Tab-separated table of C-alpha atoms in Angstrom:
chain	number	residue	atom	x	y	z
A	1	MET	CA	4.067	2.679	-17.015
A	2	PHE	CA	6.788	0.473	-15.818
A	3	PRO	CA	9.059	-1.140	-18.238
A	4	HIS	CA	8.066	-4.496	-18.899
A	5	ASP	CA	11.515	-5.978	-18.010
A	6	VAL	CA	10.938	-5.087	-14.355
A	7	HIS	CA	8.802	-7.892	-12.162
A	8	LEU	CA	6.446	-6.915	-10.367
A	9	GLN	CA	4.627	-8.322	-6.957
A	10	ILE	CA	1.270	-7.923	-6.613
A	11	GLY	CA	-1.034	-9.175	-3.704
A	12	SER	CA	-4.594	-9.109	-2.334
A	13	LEU	CA	-5.885	-9.093	0.986
A	14	LEU	CA	-8.190	-12.014	1.644
A	15	PHE	CA	-10.242	-11.914	4.960
A	16	ASP	CA	-13.557	-13.301	6.268
A	17	ASP	CA	-16.968	-12.498	4.861
A	18	ILE	CA	-14.740	-10.713	1.799
A	19	ASP	CA	-17.472	-9.932	-1.452
A	20	GLN	CA	-15.696	-12.262	-3.403
A	21	ILE	CA	-15.936	-10.764	-6.463
A	22	ASP	CA	-14.117	-7.706	-5.205
A	23	LEU	CA	-10.972	-10.324	-5.237
A	24	THR	CA	-11.774	-12.695	-8.083
A	25	GLY	CA	-12.825	-9.850	-10.183
A	26	PRO	CA	-9.728	-7.986	-10.086
A	27	PHE	CA	-7.795	-11.432	-10.245
A	28	GLU	CA	-8.859	-11.794	-13.469
A	29	VAL	CA	-6.965	-9.362	-14.432
A	30	LEU	CA	-3.806	-8.527	-12.088
A	31	SER	CA	-2.580	-12.337	-12.565
A	32	ARG	CA	-2.544	-11.684	-16.075
A	33	ILE	CA	-0.114	-8.894	-15.938
A	34	PRO	CA	3.079	-9.542	-17.585
A	35	ASN	CA	6.061	-10.328	-15.865
A	36	SER	CA	4.640	-10.198	-12.304
A	37	THR	CA	3.938	-12.568	-9.412
A	38	TYR	CA	0.175	-12.198	-8.141
A	39	ARG	CA	-0.454	-14.042	-4.446
A	40	ILE	CA	-3.246	-13.528	-2.082
A	41	TYR	CA	-2.416	-13.345	1.886
A	42	GLY	CA	-4.786	-13.814	4.684
A	43	LYS	CA	-4.175	-12.699	8.534
A	44	THR	CA	-3.335	-16.515	8.515
A	45	ALA	CA	-3.175	-19.198	5.953
A	46	ARG	CA	-6.084	-21.053	6.597
A	47	PRO	CA	-9.098	-20.820	4.595
A	48	VAL	CA	-11.783	-18.067	4.464
A	49	ARG	CA	-15.496	-18.087	3.303
A	50	ASP	CA	-16.842	-15.190	1.233
A	51	ILE	CA	-20.362	-13.646	2.880
A	52	LYS	CA	-22.136	-15.986	0.722
A	53	GLY	CA	-19.811	-18.975	1.861
A	54	LEU	CA	-17.221	-19.486	-0.999
A	55	LYS	CA	-14.321	-20.870	0.745
A	56	LEU	CA	-11.099	-19.209	-0.634
A	57	THR	CA	-7.519	-20.094	0.441
A	58	PRO	CA	-4.818	-17.393	0.855
A	59	ASP	CA	-1.164	-18.211	-0.467
A	60	ALA	CA	0.270	-17.246	2.530
A	61	SER	CA	-0.024	-15.436	5.548
A	62	LEU	CA	0.445	-11.104	5.896
A	63	ALA	CA	3.767	-11.902	7.729
A	64	GLU	CA	4.996	-13.869	5.087
A	65	ALA	CA	3.831	-11.259	2.535
A	66	PRO	CA	7.355	-9.659	0.495
A	67	PRO	CA	7.260	-6.131	-0.141
A	68	LEU	CA	4.398	-5.492	-2.945
A	69	ASP	CA	4.600	-3.487	-5.720
A	70	VAL	CA	0.667	-3.211	-6.083
A	71	LEU	CA	-1.417	-3.853	-3.171
A	72	HIS	CA	-4.916	-4.399	-3.639
A	73	VAL	CA	-7.743	-4.221	-0.676
A	74	PRO	CA	-11.290	-5.403	-1.725
A	75	GLY	CA	-13.989	-5.130	0.402
A	76	GLY	CA	-17.152	-6.418	1.685
A	77	PHE	CA	-19.300	-6.974	4.969
A	78	GLY	CA	-16.156	-9.075	6.791
A	79	GLN	CA	-14.575	-5.035	6.229
A	80	GLU	CA	-16.158	-3.666	8.935
A	81	ALA	CA	-14.258	-6.330	11.675
A	82	LEU	CA	-10.697	-5.174	10.482
A	83	MET	CA	-11.361	-1.403	11.010
A	84	GLU	CA	-9.591	-1.233	14.557
A	85	ASP	CA	-7.740	-4.560	13.695
A	86	GLU	CA	-4.168	-3.324	14.054
A	87	ASP	CA	-2.313	-6.176	12.463
A	88	VAL	CA	-4.035	-5.796	9.600
A	89	LEU	CA	-4.185	-2.048	9.349
A	90	GLY	CA	-0.738	-1.744	10.150
A	91	TRP	CA	0.444	-4.489	7.297
A	92	ILE	CA	-1.800	-2.062	5.065
A	93	ARG	CA	-0.185	0.889	6.141
A	94	GLN	CA	3.311	-0.932	5.563
A	95	GLN	CA	2.573	-2.226	2.375
A	96	ALA	CA	1.207	0.958	1.224
A	97	SER	CA	3.814	2.809	2.233
A	98	GLY	CA	6.402	1.239	-0.574
A	99	ALA	CA	4.105	0.255	-3.514
A	100	CYS	CA	3.817	1.860	-6.706
A	101	SER	CA	0.252	1.076	-6.590
A	102	ILE	CA	-2.343	0.943	-3.735
A	103	PHE	CA	-6.107	-0.514	-5.270
A	104	SER	CA	-8.918	-0.379	-3.226
A	105	VAL	CA	-12.385	-1.919	-4.213
A	106	CYS	CA	-15.795	-1.204	-2.445
A	107	THR	CA	-15.275	-1.082	1.429
A	108	GLY	CA	-11.880	-1.885	0.904
A	109	ALA	CA	-11.509	1.890	0.620
A	110	LEU	CA	-12.727	1.809	4.224
A	111	LEU	CA	-10.176	0.060	5.285
A	112	CYS	CA	-7.310	2.137	3.426
A	113	GLY	CA	-9.221	5.105	5.545
A	114	ALA	CA	-9.141	3.547	9.037
A	115	ALA	CA	-5.224	2.892	8.093
A	116	GLY	CA	-4.947	6.721	7.650
A	117	LEU	CA	-4.314	6.608	3.705
A	118	LEU	CA	-7.217	8.596	2.419
A	119	LYS	CA	-6.306	12.207	3.968
A	120	GLY	CA	-6.782	14.577	1.093
A	121	ARG	CA	-7.308	11.869	-1.621
A	122	ARG	CA	-9.985	11.845	-3.925
A	123	ALA	CA	-11.878	8.367	-3.188
A	124	THR	CA	-14.753	6.651	-4.074
A	125	THR	CA	-16.322	2.958	-2.689
A	126	HIS	CA	-19.808	1.313	-2.684
A	127	TRP	CA	-22.812	3.517	-3.142
A	128	ALA	CA	-24.147	2.516	1.065
A	129	SER	CA	-20.538	3.898	2.455
A	130	PHE	CA	-20.261	6.614	-0.164
A	131	HIS	CA	-21.047	9.160	2.583
A	132	LEU	CA	-18.686	7.851	5.157
A	133	LEU	CA	-15.713	8.619	2.912
A	134	PRO	CA	-14.953	12.446	4.703
A	135	SER	CA	-14.778	10.748	8.035
A	136	PHE	CA	-11.434	9.329	6.733
A	137	GLY	CA	-10.341	12.809	5.450
A	138	ALA	CA	-11.259	11.578	2.065
A	139	ILE	CA	-12.372	13.817	-1.046
A	140	PRO	CA	-15.373	12.008	-2.111
A	141	VAL	CA	-16.088	11.470	-5.807
A	142	ASN	CA	-19.155	9.668	-7.487
A	143	GLU	CA	-17.575	7.991	-9.997
A	144	ARG	CA	-17.122	4.411	-10.885
A	145	VAL	CA	-13.260	4.519	-10.861
A	146	VAL	CA	-11.018	7.006	-9.214
A	147	VAL	CA	-7.278	7.812	-9.741
A	148	ASP	CA	-5.525	9.765	-7.554
A	149	GLY	CA	-1.801	9.721	-8.133
A	150	SER	CA	-0.781	6.083	-7.042
A	151	TYR	CA	-3.970	5.373	-5.998
A	152	VAL	CA	-7.044	3.469	-7.819
A	153	PHE	CA	-10.342	3.388	-6.272
A	154	ALA	CA	-13.075	1.322	-7.542
A	155	ALA	CA	-16.844	1.870	-6.224
A	156	GLY	CA	-19.009	-0.808	-5.500
A	157	VAL	CA	-18.551	-4.633	-5.929
A	158	THR	CA	-17.967	-5.526	-9.970
A	159	ALA	CA	-16.163	-2.149	-10.459
A	160	GLY	CA	-13.321	-3.709	-9.432
A	161	ILE	CA	-13.014	-5.144	-12.987
A	162	ASP	CA	-12.960	-1.601	-14.385
A	163	GLY	CA	-10.109	-0.410	-11.897
A	164	ALA	CA	-7.931	-3.504	-12.704
A	165	LEU	CA	-7.755	-3.282	-16.187
A	166	ARG	CA	-7.227	0.902	-15.518
A	167	LEU	CA	-4.407	-0.406	-13.040
A	168	ALA	CA	-3.163	-2.628	-15.538
A	169	ALA	CA	-2.907	0.201	-18.281
A	170	GLU	CA	-1.219	2.253	-15.503
A	171	LEU	CA	1.271	-0.208	-15.178
A	172	ARG	CA	1.983	-2.062	-18.596
A	173	GLY	CA	0.051	0.449	-21.139
A	174	ASP	CA	-3.080	0.472	-22.596
A	175	ASP	CA	-1.877	-2.572	-25.276
A	176	VAL	CA	-1.708	-4.834	-22.392
A	177	ALA	CA	-4.980	-4.030	-20.876
A	178	GLN	CA	-6.721	-3.950	-23.589
A	179	ALA	CA	-5.353	-7.381	-24.769
A	180	ILE	CA	-6.523	-8.544	-21.096
A	181	GLN	CA	-9.807	-7.434	-21.844
A	182	LEU	CA	-10.518	-9.459	-24.678
A	183	TYR	CA	-8.884	-12.763	-23.461
A	184	MET	CA	-11.604	-11.929	-20.768
A	185	ALA	CA	-14.099	-11.079	-23.159
A	186	TYR	CA	-15.133	-8.346	-20.685
A	187	ALA	CA	-17.985	-6.695	-22.613
A	188	PRO	CA	-20.844	-6.071	-20.293
A	189	GLU	CA	-24.388	-5.602	-21.206
A	190	PRO	CA	-26.541	-5.596	-18.068
A	191	PRO	CA	-30.585	-6.623	-18.826
A	192	PHE	CA	-31.662	-3.834	-16.782
A	193	ASN	CA	-30.182	0.027	-15.957
A	194	SER	CA	-30.549	-0.381	-11.893
A	195	GLY	CA	-26.579	-0.648	-11.318
A	196	THR	CA	-26.483	2.384	-9.562
A	197	PRO	CA	-28.669	4.565	-6.922
A	198	GLU	CA	-28.969	7.249	-9.604
A	199	THR	CA	-30.613	4.667	-12.037
A	200	ALA	CA	-32.196	1.958	-10.167
A	201	PRO	CA	-36.145	2.205	-9.730
A	202	PRO	CA	-36.674	4.072	-6.563
A	203	ALA	CA	-38.587	0.965	-4.884
A	204	ILE	CA	-35.427	-1.393	-5.875
A	205	LEU	CA	-33.292	1.343	-4.195
A	206	ARG	CA	-35.691	2.053	-0.635
A	207	GLN	CA	-35.037	-1.775	-0.473
A	208	ALA	CA	-31.464	-1.981	-1.212
A	209	ARG	CA	-30.766	0.583	1.665
A	210	GLN	CA	-32.831	-1.181	3.854
A	211	SER	CA	-31.375	-4.258	3.114
A	212	VAL	CA	-27.968	-3.030	4.589
A	213	ARG	CA	-29.345	-0.645	6.767
A	214	GLY	CA	-27.860	-2.881	10.374
A	215	MET	CA	-24.564	-2.681	8.539
A	216	THR	CA	-24.613	0.770	7.202
A	217	GLU	CA	-25.501	2.202	10.694
A	218	ARG	CA	-22.458	-0.013	12.696
A	219	ARG	CA	-19.921	1.419	9.951
A	220	GLU	CA	-21.167	4.730	10.879
A	221	ALA	CA	-20.472	4.550	14.078
A	222	THR	CA	-17.067	2.967	13.503
A	223	ALA	CA	-16.421	5.594	11.109
A	224	ARG	CA	-17.112	8.503	13.854
A	225	ARG	CA	-14.640	6.567	16.222
A	226	ILE	CA	-12.001	6.442	13.617
A	227	ALA	CA	-12.439	9.979	12.789
A	228	ALA	CA	-11.357	11.012	16.067
A	229	ARG	CA	-8.397	9.114	16.190
A	230	LEU	CA	-7.392	10.349	13.220
A	231	GLY	CA	-8.363	13.781	14.093
A	232	VAL	CA	-10.592	14.077	10.898
A	233	ALA	CA	-13.351	16.993	11.975
């Protein structure tokens, strides 16, 4: 935990075809951390659209970002287009080298992996890409939130809220995190127990896997190339 009089610079990466709740779920938490500045950074300052068309606008470009204390890397289908984008990967590496906390949500973990940050780390990601983590040298852990030193990994999509609350507790203490959770009235009671591959009905799981099959195959091919580049067996 950091003293409350230490100001924190918190920044999130934004890109085309992001899964917006990977960004906006944690935003609800991170933007409320006391004595901090929260900003969103894109490759350029132009607006982008999430995978369903929601328009989102960065506060500034990557080049304009100060050294961050907390780096938040979301995921979504648009992550695949950045896996070999050295401008973005270099920025992630540079920011992570000085940050006190690195927080990935969903397939944001794969971007961290492509930047070479997952070797030897316990990590998680979205269920459809979980099997790719070893390609980046990570130790896959099938949990909703995984903490490994200064890294916090949240699994798929809505897990970003849980991860952000865990991160808020790490940064400012449990009382602050619980107060944020209360303000958000975050007490989920989903109508179905279908939120993981282990609990979803088999027919629903088969349908879901089929719907992302094309993207999964592209991610697998990219993971193989990056594993070779990183020297991961």
